Amino acid sequence: MKDKRILYVSSEVVPYLPETEISSMSFETPRMVNQLGGQIRIFMPRYGNINERRHQLHEVIRLSGINLVINDLDMPLIIKVASIPKERIQVYFIDNDEYFKRKATLTDEEGNLFPDNDERAIFFAKGVIETVKKLNWAPDIIHVHGWLASLLPVYLKEYYKDEPLFNESKIVTSVYNQSFDGSLNKDMFNKIKFDNINEEAIKTLKDPTYNNVMKVAIDYSDALIIGSEELPEDLTKHLKDSKKPVLDYQPKDEFSEAYAEFYNSEVLN
């Protein structure tokens, strides 16, 4: 992995949010690559329940200040950065007052999904790509974790398909069993279609359930990792039918070798 550039895009990362399968692997995997001499960047949303003072987040003025168009509205992009103590790992945070100021991650106090989670996912995907463009940092691999990050593959390969910085980038998506009940905003399909994204490619998002959102991510990834011991049957079948390289589930305490080998032999090959 020496000198390989890997971009990690995750809906959650330890130590900024509580430990889950996703937040834990979104920290352990880049740490492993870092130790093997690879270059990494990590991106996550700056939810309002992340303690900025404790984690020493600060705004990066030179990266902030552009507007992203979401469903025909201009939304300002704010970029913040922090370092994970003892690891010499930097984490970039995608922020916007409208989408991420509230003191919660994905649901309200009653456990209901926020009605604008679809727009937050679009904003996150576009925000990451625009920031990496500003950094002028061409990743060899882009590794996606969590459903809020799962629109990145389709945006990269449709909306940003003519962006030369990502010409050689391979997308890996980890598919987890950390899902949500019901579905996201029913207008999600139209909001993505507004960005001139191929209707055929996103037709499953007319019913934006967890499984359907992840199916679009699978369709637009180059390789896939099973991140949970058990997945919904529907997703397991879609993974198999994709005919793409798939790495089976690896427990957290013994994943390193398998992930490094998968990156080298299946993704970068």
PDB file of C-alpha atoms in Angstrom:
ATOM      1  CA  MET A   1       0.000   0.000   0.000  1.00  0.00           C
ATOM      2  CA  LYS A   2       3.051   2.266   0.128  1.00  0.00           C
ATOM      3  CA  ASP A   3       2.378   5.688  -1.446  1.00  0.00           C
ATOM      4  CA  LYS A   4      -1.087   4.631  -2.630  1.00  0.00           C
ATOM      5  CA  ARG A   5      -3.688   7.367  -2.137  1.00  0.00           C
ATOM      6  CA  ILE A   6      -6.927   6.264  -0.527  1.00  0.00           C
ATOM      7  CA  LEU A   7      -9.909   8.523   0.114  1.00  0.00           C
ATOM      8  CA  TYR A   8     -12.281   7.356   2.850  1.00  0.00           C
ATOM      9  CA  VAL A   9     -15.801   8.754   2.698  1.00  0.00           C
ATOM     10  CA  SER A  10     -17.988   7.766   5.641  1.00  0.00           C
ATOM     11  CA  SER A  11     -21.228   8.743   7.325  1.00  0.00           C
ATOM     12  CA  GLU A  12     -19.539   8.240  10.711  1.00  0.00           C
ATOM     13  CA  VAL A  13     -16.042   7.867  12.144  1.00  0.00           C
ATOM     14  CA  VAL A  14     -14.726   7.074  15.640  1.00  0.00           C
ATOM     15  CA  PRO A  15     -13.805   9.069  17.815  1.00  0.00           C
ATOM     16  CA  TYR A  16     -16.218  11.783  16.601  1.00  0.00           C
ATOM     17  CA  LEU A  17     -19.321   9.612  16.931  1.00  0.00           C
ATOM     18  CA  PRO A  18     -20.117   6.547  19.082  1.00  0.00           C
ATOM     19  CA  GLU A  19     -18.656   3.198  18.106  1.00  0.00           C
ATOM     20  CA  THR A  20     -20.648   1.197  15.557  1.00  0.00           C
ATOM     21  CA  GLU A  21     -19.554  -1.249  12.858  1.00  0.00           C
ATOM     22  CA  ILE A  22     -19.321   1.629  10.361  1.00  0.00           C
ATOM     23  CA  SER A  23     -17.649   4.250  12.577  1.00  0.00           C
ATOM     24  CA  SER A  24     -15.139   1.705  13.827  1.00  0.00           C
ATOM     25  CA  MET A  25     -14.112   0.362  10.394  1.00  0.00           C
ATOM     26  CA  SER A  26     -14.024   3.925   9.015  1.00  0.00           C
ATOM     27  CA  PHE A  27     -11.227   4.541  11.511  1.00  0.00           C
ATOM     28  CA  GLU A  28      -9.454   1.166  11.564  1.00  0.00           C
ATOM     29  CA  THR A  29      -9.124   0.812   7.780  1.00  0.00           C
ATOM     30  CA  PRO A  30      -7.416   4.170   7.132  1.00  0.00           C
ATOM     31  CA  ARG A  31      -5.247   3.639  10.209  1.00  0.00           C
ATOM     32  CA  MET A  32      -4.094   0.320   8.728  1.00  0.00           C
ATOM     33  CA  VAL A  33      -3.270   1.961   5.359  1.00  0.00           C
ATOM     34  CA  ASN A  34      -1.496   4.806   7.156  1.00  0.00           C
ATOM     35  CA  GLN A  35       0.694   2.279   8.987  1.00  0.00           C
ATOM     36  CA  LEU A  36       1.513   0.549   5.681  1.00  0.00           C
ATOM     37  CA  GLY A  37       2.828   3.819   4.216  1.00  0.00           C
ATOM     38  CA  GLY A  38      -0.233   4.792   2.192  1.00  0.00           C
ATOM     39  CA  GLN A  39      -1.574   8.339   1.951  1.00  0.00           C
ATOM     40  CA  ILE A  40      -5.093   8.836   3.262  1.00  0.00           C
ATOM     41  CA  ARG A  41      -7.827  11.435   3.528  1.00  0.00           C
ATOM     42  CA  ILE A  42     -11.022  10.891   5.556  1.00  0.00           C
ATOM     43  CA  PHE A  43     -14.270  12.790   4.983  1.00  0.00           C
ATOM     44  CA  MET A  44     -17.428  12.732   7.118  1.00  0.00           C
ATOM     45  CA  PRO A  45     -20.393  15.069   7.773  1.00  0.00           C
ATOM     46  CA  ARG A  46     -20.034  17.651  10.548  1.00  0.00           C
ATOM     47  CA  TYR A  47     -23.179  16.740  12.495  1.00  0.00           C
ATOM     48  CA  GLY A  48     -24.289  19.234  15.150  1.00  0.00           C
ATOM     49  CA  ASN A  49     -23.743  16.709  17.959  1.00  0.00           C
ATOM     50  CA  ILE A  50     -19.984  16.551  17.300  1.00  0.00           C
ATOM     51  CA  ASN A  51     -18.232  18.593  19.974  1.00  0.00           C
ATOM     52  CA  GLU A  52     -16.090  21.035  17.972  1.00  0.00           C
ATOM     53  CA  ARG A  53     -14.160  22.324  20.967  1.00  0.00           C
ATOM     54  CA  ARG A  54     -13.299  18.923  22.407  1.00  0.00           C
ATOM     55  CA  HIS A  55     -12.198  17.548  19.028  1.00  0.00           C
ATOM     56  CA  GLN A  56     -10.540  20.834  17.999  1.00  0.00           C
ATOM     57  CA  LEU A  57     -12.305  21.283  14.671  1.00  0.00           C
ATOM     58  CA  HIS A  58     -11.438  24.418  12.755  1.00  0.00           C
ATOM     59  CA  GLU A  59     -12.660  25.833   9.460  1.00  0.00           C
ATOM     60  CA  VAL A  60     -10.382  25.685   6.428  1.00  0.00           C
ATOM     61  CA  ILE A  61     -11.134  29.035   4.809  1.00  0.00           C
ATOM     62  CA  ARG A  62      -9.307  28.284   1.540  1.00  0.00           C
ATOM     63  CA  LEU A  63     -11.524  25.213   0.968  1.00  0.00           C
ATOM     64  CA  SER A  64     -14.816  26.737   2.133  1.00  0.00           C
ATOM     65  CA  GLY A  65     -16.947  29.303   0.400  1.00  0.00           C
ATOM     66  CA  ILE A  66     -18.311  27.618  -2.692  1.00  0.00           C
ATOM     67  CA  ASN A  67     -22.030  26.981  -3.164  1.00  0.00           C
ATOM     68  CA  LEU A  68     -23.448  23.604  -4.140  1.00  0.00           C
ATOM     69  CA  VAL A  69     -26.746  23.474  -6.015  1.00  0.00           C
ATOM     70  CA  ILE A  70     -29.126  21.028  -4.325  1.00  0.00           C
ATOM     71  CA  ASN A  71     -32.587  20.700  -5.860  1.00  0.00           C
ATOM     72  CA  ASP A  72     -32.178  24.138  -7.521  1.00  0.00           C
ATOM     73  CA  LEU A  73     -31.096  25.880  -4.277  1.00  0.00           C
ATOM     74  CA  ASP A  74     -27.640  27.311  -3.542  1.00  0.00           C
ATOM     75  CA  MET A  75     -26.187  25.757  -0.393  1.00  0.00           C
ATOM     76  CA  PRO A  76     -22.887  27.109   1.042  1.00  0.00           C
ATOM     77  CA  LEU A  77     -20.166  24.510   1.641  1.00  0.00           C
ATOM     78  CA  ILE A  78     -18.101  24.843   4.818  1.00  0.00           C
ATOM     79  CA  ILE A  79     -15.043  22.628   5.327  1.00  0.00           C
ATOM     80  CA  LYS A  80     -13.629  21.917   8.763  1.00  0.00           C
ATOM     81  CA  VAL A  81     -10.692  19.754   9.741  1.00  0.00           C
ATOM     82  CA  ALA A  82      -9.404  17.957  12.846  1.00  0.00           C
ATOM     83  CA  SER A  83      -6.673  15.475  13.694  1.00  0.00           C
ATOM     84  CA  ILE A  84      -7.223  12.137  15.415  1.00  0.00           C
ATOM     85  CA  PRO A  85      -4.949  12.242  18.479  1.00  0.00           C
ATOM     86  CA  LYS A  86      -1.885   9.953  18.437  1.00  0.00           C
ATOM     87  CA  GLU A  87      -2.623   8.774  14.885  1.00  0.00           C
ATOM     88  CA  ARG A  88      -1.416  11.696  12.736  1.00  0.00           C
ATOM     89  CA  ILE A  89      -4.608  11.280  10.716  1.00  0.00           C
ATOM     90  CA  GLN A  90      -6.567  14.286   9.455  1.00  0.00           C
ATOM     91  CA  VAL A  91     -10.336  14.197   9.091  1.00  0.00           C
ATOM     92  CA  TYR A  92     -12.226  16.648   6.869  1.00  0.00           C
ATOM     93  CA  PHE A  93     -15.782  17.591   7.817  1.00  0.00           C
ATOM     94  CA  ILE A  94     -18.445  18.627   5.306  1.00  0.00           C
ATOM     95  CA  ASP A  95     -20.643  21.270   6.918  1.00  0.00           C
ATOM     96  CA  ASN A  96     -23.632  23.464   6.109  1.00  0.00           C
ATOM     97  CA  ASP A  97     -25.882  25.244   8.617  1.00  0.00           C
ATOM     98  CA  GLU A  98     -29.101  24.139   6.932  1.00  0.00           C
ATOM     99  CA  TYR A  99     -28.192  20.441   6.835  1.00  0.00           C
ATOM    100  CA  PHE A 100     -25.840  19.765   9.715  1.00  0.00           C
ATOM    101  CA  LYS A 101     -26.360  22.306  12.505  1.00  0.00           C
ATOM    102  CA  ARG A 102     -29.067  20.293  14.322  1.00  0.00           C
ATOM    103  CA  LYS A 103     -27.847  18.412  17.400  1.00  0.00           C
ATOM    104  CA  ALA A 104     -28.382  14.947  15.968  1.00  0.00           C
ATOM    105  CA  THR A 105     -27.090  12.706  13.206  1.00  0.00           C
ATOM    106  CA  LEU A 106     -29.772  11.047  11.065  1.00  0.00           C
ATOM    107  CA  THR A 107     -32.940  10.900  13.196  1.00  0.00           C
ATOM    108  CA  ASP A 108     -34.900  13.109  15.596  1.00  0.00           C
ATOM    109  CA  GLU A 109     -35.521  12.350  19.284  1.00  0.00           C
ATOM    110  CA  GLU A 110     -38.366   9.983  18.381  1.00  0.00           C
ATOM    111  CA  GLY A 111     -36.085   8.028  16.035  1.00  0.00           C
ATOM    112  CA  ASN A 112     -37.736   9.357  12.852  1.00  0.00           C
ATOM    113  CA  LEU A 113     -35.484   9.961   9.857  1.00  0.00           C
ATOM    114  CA  PHE A 114     -34.961  13.626   9.036  1.00  0.00           C
ATOM    115  CA  PRO A 115     -37.063  14.443   5.942  1.00  0.00           C
ATOM    116  CA  ASP A 116     -34.066  16.104   4.255  1.00  0.00           C
ATOM    117  CA  ASN A 117     -31.649  13.163   4.663  1.00  0.00           C
ATOM    118  CA  ASP A 118     -31.803  12.692   0.888  1.00  0.00           C
ATOM    119  CA  GLU A 119     -30.569  16.263   0.309  1.00  0.00           C
ATOM    120  CA  ARG A 120     -27.939  15.870   3.025  1.00  0.00           C
ATOM    121  CA  ALA A 121     -26.629  12.785   1.193  1.00  0.00           C
ATOM    122  CA  ILE A 122     -26.497  14.670  -2.132  1.00  0.00           C
ATOM    123  CA  PHE A 123     -24.764  17.625  -0.460  1.00  0.00           C
ATOM    124  CA  PHE A 124     -22.246  15.320   1.232  1.00  0.00           C
ATOM    125  CA  ALA A 125     -21.360  13.504  -2.012  1.00  0.00           C
ATOM    126  CA  LYS A 126     -20.920  16.726  -3.994  1.00  0.00           C
ATOM    127  CA  GLY A 127     -19.121  18.435  -1.103  1.00  0.00           C
ATOM    128  CA  VAL A 128     -16.523  15.675  -0.809  1.00  0.00           C
ATOM    129  CA  ILE A 129     -15.802  15.639  -4.545  1.00  0.00           C
ATOM    130  CA  GLU A 130     -15.560  19.439  -4.805  1.00  0.00           C
ATOM    131  CA  THR A 131     -13.188  19.571  -1.816  1.00  0.00           C
ATOM    132  CA  VAL A 132     -10.932  16.829  -3.193  1.00  0.00           C
ATOM    133  CA  LYS A 133     -10.837  18.787  -6.477  1.00  0.00           C
ATOM    134  CA  LYS A 134      -9.719  21.884  -4.551  1.00  0.00           C
ATOM    135  CA  LEU A 135      -7.043  19.826  -2.785  1.00  0.00           C
ATOM    136  CA  ASN A 136      -5.989  18.576  -6.236  1.00  0.00           C
ATOM    137  CA  TRP A 137      -5.467  15.152  -4.691  1.00  0.00           C
ATOM    138  CA  ALA A 138      -6.122  12.260  -7.106  1.00  0.00           C
ATOM    139  CA  PRO A 139      -7.059   9.118  -5.127  1.00  0.00           C
ATOM    140  CA  ASP A 140      -6.165   5.622  -6.343  1.00  0.00           C
ATOM    141  CA  ILE A 141      -9.061   4.204  -4.322  1.00  0.00           C
ATOM    142  CA  ILE A 142     -12.199   5.812  -2.919  1.00  0.00           C
ATOM    143  CA  HIS A 143     -13.670   3.684  -0.113  1.00  0.00           C
ATOM    144  CA  VAL A 144     -17.278   4.466   0.868  1.00  0.00           C
ATOM    145  CA  HIS A 145     -18.861   3.538   4.227  1.00  0.00           C
ATOM    146  CA  GLY A 146     -22.483   4.049   5.324  1.00  0.00           C
ATOM    147  CA  TRP A 147     -25.692   4.888   3.471  1.00  0.00           C
ATOM    148  CA  LEU A 148     -25.416   8.675   3.885  1.00  0.00           C
ATOM    149  CA  ALA A 149     -22.185   8.445   1.868  1.00  0.00           C
ATOM    150  CA  SER A 150     -23.596   5.995  -0.662  1.00  0.00           C
ATOM    151  CA  LEU A 151     -24.499   8.515  -3.397  1.00  0.00           C
ATOM    152  CA  LEU A 152     -20.823   9.263  -3.969  1.00  0.00           C
ATOM    153  CA  PRO A 153     -20.284   6.431  -6.515  1.00  0.00           C
ATOM    154  CA  VAL A 154     -23.177   7.480  -8.779  1.00  0.00           C
ATOM    155  CA  TYR A 155     -22.273  11.190  -8.566  1.00  0.00           C
ATOM    156  CA  LEU A 156     -18.632  10.509  -9.337  1.00  0.00           C
ATOM    157  CA  LYS A 157     -19.398   8.340 -12.368  1.00  0.00           C
ATOM    158  CA  GLU A 158     -22.302  10.367 -13.752  1.00  0.00           C
ATOM    159  CA  TYR A 159     -22.257  14.007 -12.597  1.00  0.00           C
ATOM    160  CA  TYR A 160     -18.436  14.237 -12.431  1.00  0.00           C
ATOM    161  CA  LYS A 161     -17.620  11.755 -15.205  1.00  0.00           C
ATOM    162  CA  ASP A 162     -15.575  14.331 -17.144  1.00  0.00           C
ATOM    163  CA  GLU A 163     -13.468  15.327 -14.127  1.00  0.00           C
ATOM    164  CA  PRO A 164      -9.882  14.220 -15.013  1.00  0.00           C
ATOM    165  CA  LEU A 165      -8.710  14.108 -11.379  1.00  0.00           C
ATOM    166  CA  PHE A 166     -10.716  10.909 -10.829  1.00  0.00           C
ATOM    167  CA  ASN A 167      -9.972   9.176 -14.153  1.00  0.00           C
ATOM    168  CA  GLU A 168      -7.942   6.413 -12.513  1.00  0.00           C
ATOM    169  CA  SER A 169      -9.846   6.233  -9.210  1.00  0.00           C
ATOM    170  CA  LYS A 170     -11.475   2.926  -8.251  1.00  0.00           C
ATOM    171  CA  ILE A 171     -14.516   2.953  -5.970  1.00  0.00           C
ATOM    172  CA  VAL A 172     -14.916   0.383  -3.195  1.00  0.00           C
ATOM    173  CA  THR A 173     -18.142   0.335  -1.168  1.00  0.00           C
ATOM    174  CA  SER A 174     -18.486  -1.476   2.146  1.00  0.00           C
ATOM    175  CA  VAL A 175     -22.047  -2.770   2.546  1.00  0.00           C
ATOM    176  CA  TYR A 176     -23.281  -2.976   6.132  1.00  0.00           C
ATOM    177  CA  ASN A 177     -26.390  -4.152   7.922  1.00  0.00           C
ATOM    178  CA  GLN A 178     -26.682  -0.738   9.636  1.00  0.00           C
ATOM    179  CA  SER A 179     -29.814   0.434   7.879  1.00  0.00           C
ATOM    180  CA  PHE A 180     -32.989   2.460   8.435  1.00  0.00           C
ATOM    181  CA  ASP A 181     -36.679   1.579   8.504  1.00  0.00           C
ATOM    182  CA  GLY A 182     -39.075   2.854   5.870  1.00  0.00           C
ATOM    183  CA  SER A 183     -37.682   5.071   3.156  1.00  0.00           C
ATOM    184  CA  LEU A 184     -36.045   8.437   2.536  1.00  0.00           C
ATOM    185  CA  ASN A 185     -37.891  11.382   0.973  1.00  0.00           C
ATOM    186  CA  LYS A 186     -40.006  10.137  -1.952  1.00  0.00           C
ATOM    187  CA  ASP A 187     -38.775  13.075  -4.041  1.00  0.00           C
ATOM    188  CA  MET A 188     -35.166  11.863  -3.834  1.00  0.00           C
ATOM    189  CA  PHE A 189     -35.288  10.439  -7.366  1.00  0.00           C
ATOM    190  CA  ASN A 190     -36.322  13.800  -8.849  1.00  0.00           C
ATOM    191  CA  LYS A 191     -33.697  15.720  -6.881  1.00  0.00           C
ATOM    192  CA  ILE A 192     -30.937  13.468  -8.241  1.00  0.00           C
ATOM    193  CA  LYS A 193     -32.457  13.511 -11.723  1.00  0.00           C
ATOM    194  CA  PHE A 194     -32.265  17.338 -11.540  1.00  0.00           C
ATOM    195  CA  ASP A 195     -28.471  16.916 -11.744  1.00  0.00           C
ATOM    196  CA  ASN A 196     -28.870  15.275 -15.184  1.00  0.00           C
ATOM    197  CA  ILE A 197     -28.075  11.850 -13.812  1.00  0.00           C
ATOM    198  CA  ASN A 198     -29.158   8.955 -15.994  1.00  0.00           C
ATOM    199  CA  GLU A 199     -32.755   8.082 -15.012  1.00  0.00           C
ATOM    200  CA  GLU A 200     -32.272   4.413 -15.796  1.00  0.00           C
ATOM    201  CA  ALA A 201     -29.322   4.267 -13.379  1.00  0.00           C
ATOM    202  CA  ILE A 202     -31.323   5.547 -10.423  1.00  0.00           C
ATOM    203  CA  LYS A 203     -34.808   4.193 -11.125  1.00  0.00           C
ATOM    204  CA  THR A 204     -34.709   2.038  -7.973  1.00  0.00           C
ATOM    205  CA  LEU A 205     -34.583   5.315  -5.987  1.00  0.00           C
ATOM    206  CA  LYS A 206     -38.226   5.969  -6.837  1.00  0.00           C
ATOM    207  CA  ASP A 207     -38.633   3.881  -3.676  1.00  0.00           C
ATOM    208  CA  PRO A 208     -35.630   5.051  -1.616  1.00  0.00           C
ATOM    209  CA  THR A 209     -35.422   2.240   0.947  1.00  0.00           C
ATOM    210  CA  TYR A 210     -32.101   1.310   2.534  1.00  0.00           C
ATOM    211  CA  ASN A 211     -31.671  -1.685   0.204  1.00  0.00           C
ATOM    212  CA  ASN A 212     -32.420   0.381  -2.921  1.00  0.00           C
ATOM    213  CA  VAL A 213     -30.033   3.170  -1.931  1.00  0.00           C
ATOM    214  CA  MET A 214     -27.283   0.592  -1.408  1.00  0.00           C
ATOM    215  CA  LYS A 215     -28.090  -1.144  -4.708  1.00  0.00           C
ATOM    216  CA  VAL A 216     -27.278   2.076  -6.594  1.00  0.00           C
ATOM    217  CA  ALA A 217     -23.976   2.305  -4.690  1.00  0.00           C
ATOM    218  CA  ILE A 218     -23.190  -1.320  -5.620  1.00  0.00           C
ATOM    219  CA  ASP A 219     -24.034  -0.668  -9.286  1.00  0.00           C
ATOM    220  CA  TYR A 220     -21.572   2.246  -9.462  1.00  0.00           C
ATOM    221  CA  SER A 221     -18.726   0.717  -7.448  1.00  0.00           C
ATOM    222  CA  ASP A 222     -15.759  -1.168  -8.896  1.00  0.00           C
ATOM    223  CA  ALA A 223     -15.407  -3.547  -5.958  1.00  0.00           C
ATOM    224  CA  LEU A 224     -17.343  -4.334  -2.786  1.00  0.00           C
ATOM    225  CA  ILE A 225     -16.707  -5.373   0.791  1.00  0.00           C
ATOM    226  CA  ILE A 226     -19.260  -7.122   2.992  1.00  0.00           C
ATOM    227  CA  GLY A 227     -19.005  -5.081   6.190  1.00  0.00           C
ATOM    228  CA  SER A 228     -21.422  -7.033   8.414  1.00  0.00           C
ATOM    229  CA  GLU A 229     -21.639 -10.704   9.267  1.00  0.00           C
ATOM    230  CA  GLU A 230     -25.200 -10.808   7.944  1.00  0.00           C
ATOM    231  CA  LEU A 231     -26.816  -8.680   5.230  1.00  0.00           C
ATOM    232  CA  PRO A 232     -30.412  -8.510   3.960  1.00  0.00           C
ATOM    233  CA  GLU A 233     -30.985 -11.359   1.477  1.00  0.00           C
ATOM    234  CA  ASP A 234     -31.926  -8.846  -1.217  1.00  0.00           C
ATOM    235  CA  LEU A 235     -28.535  -7.084  -0.947  1.00  0.00           C
ATOM    236  CA  THR A 236     -26.575 -10.338  -0.816  1.00  0.00           C
ATOM    237  CA  LYS A 237     -28.201 -11.373  -4.098  1.00  0.00           C
ATOM    238  CA  HIS A 238     -27.481  -7.961  -5.669  1.00  0.00           C
ATOM    239  CA  LEU A 239     -23.831  -8.208  -4.622  1.00  0.00           C
ATOM    240  CA  LYS A 240     -23.564 -11.661  -6.173  1.00  0.00           C
ATOM    241  CA  ASP A 241     -25.343 -10.606  -9.369  1.00  0.00           C
ATOM    242  CA  SER A 242     -23.047  -7.574  -9.767  1.00  0.00           C
ATOM    243  CA  LYS A 243     -20.205  -9.865 -10.946  1.00  0.00           C
ATOM    244  CA  LYS A 244     -17.749  -7.468  -9.285  1.00  0.00           C
ATOM    245  CA  PRO A 245     -14.923  -8.387  -6.916  1.00  0.00           C
ATOM    246  CA  VAL A 246     -16.435  -8.927  -3.455  1.00  0.00           C
ATOM    247  CA  LEU A 247     -14.499  -9.410  -0.223  1.00  0.00           C
ATOM    248  CA  ASP A 248     -16.377 -11.469   2.349  1.00  0.00           C
ATOM    249  CA  TYR A 249     -16.948 -10.224   5.884  1.00  0.00           C
ATOM    250  CA  GLN A 250     -13.782  -9.873   7.962  1.00  0.00           C
ATOM    251  CA  PRO A 251     -13.946  -9.439  11.766  1.00  0.00           C
ATOM    252  CA  LYS A 252     -12.475  -6.171  13.069  1.00  0.00           C
ATOM    253  CA  ASP A 253      -9.585  -7.837  14.866  1.00  0.00           C
ATOM    254  CA  GLU A 254      -8.310  -9.676  11.772  1.00  0.00           C
ATOM    255  CA  PHE A 255      -9.286  -7.635   8.711  1.00  0.00           C
ATOM    256  CA  SER A 256      -5.966  -5.908   7.914  1.00  0.00           C
ATOM    257  CA  GLU A 257      -4.268  -8.474   5.734  1.00  0.00           C
ATOM    258  CA  ALA A 258      -7.433  -9.345   3.801  1.00  0.00           C
ATOM    259  CA  TYR A 259      -8.264  -5.676   3.111  1.00  0.00           C
ATOM    260  CA  ALA A 260      -4.714  -4.827   1.993  1.00  0.00           C
ATOM    261  CA  GLU A 261      -4.628  -7.887  -0.267  1.00  0.00           C
ATOM    262  CA  PHE A 262      -8.065  -7.020  -1.708  1.00  0.00           C
ATOM    263  CA  TYR A 263      -7.006  -3.428  -2.421  1.00  0.00           C
ATOM    264  CA  ASN A 264      -3.820  -4.581  -4.146  1.00  0.00           C
ATOM    265  CA  SER A 265      -4.977  -7.626  -6.101  1.00  0.00           C
ATOM    266  CA  GLU A 266      -8.652  -6.969  -6.856  1.00  0.00           C
ATOM    267  CA  VAL A 267      -9.121  -3.187  -6.850  1.00  0.00           C
ATOM    268  CA  LEU A 268      -5.855  -1.738  -8.160  1.00  0.00           C
ATOM    269  CA  ASN A 269      -5.130  -4.646 -10.476  1.00  0.00           C
TER     270      ASN A 269
END
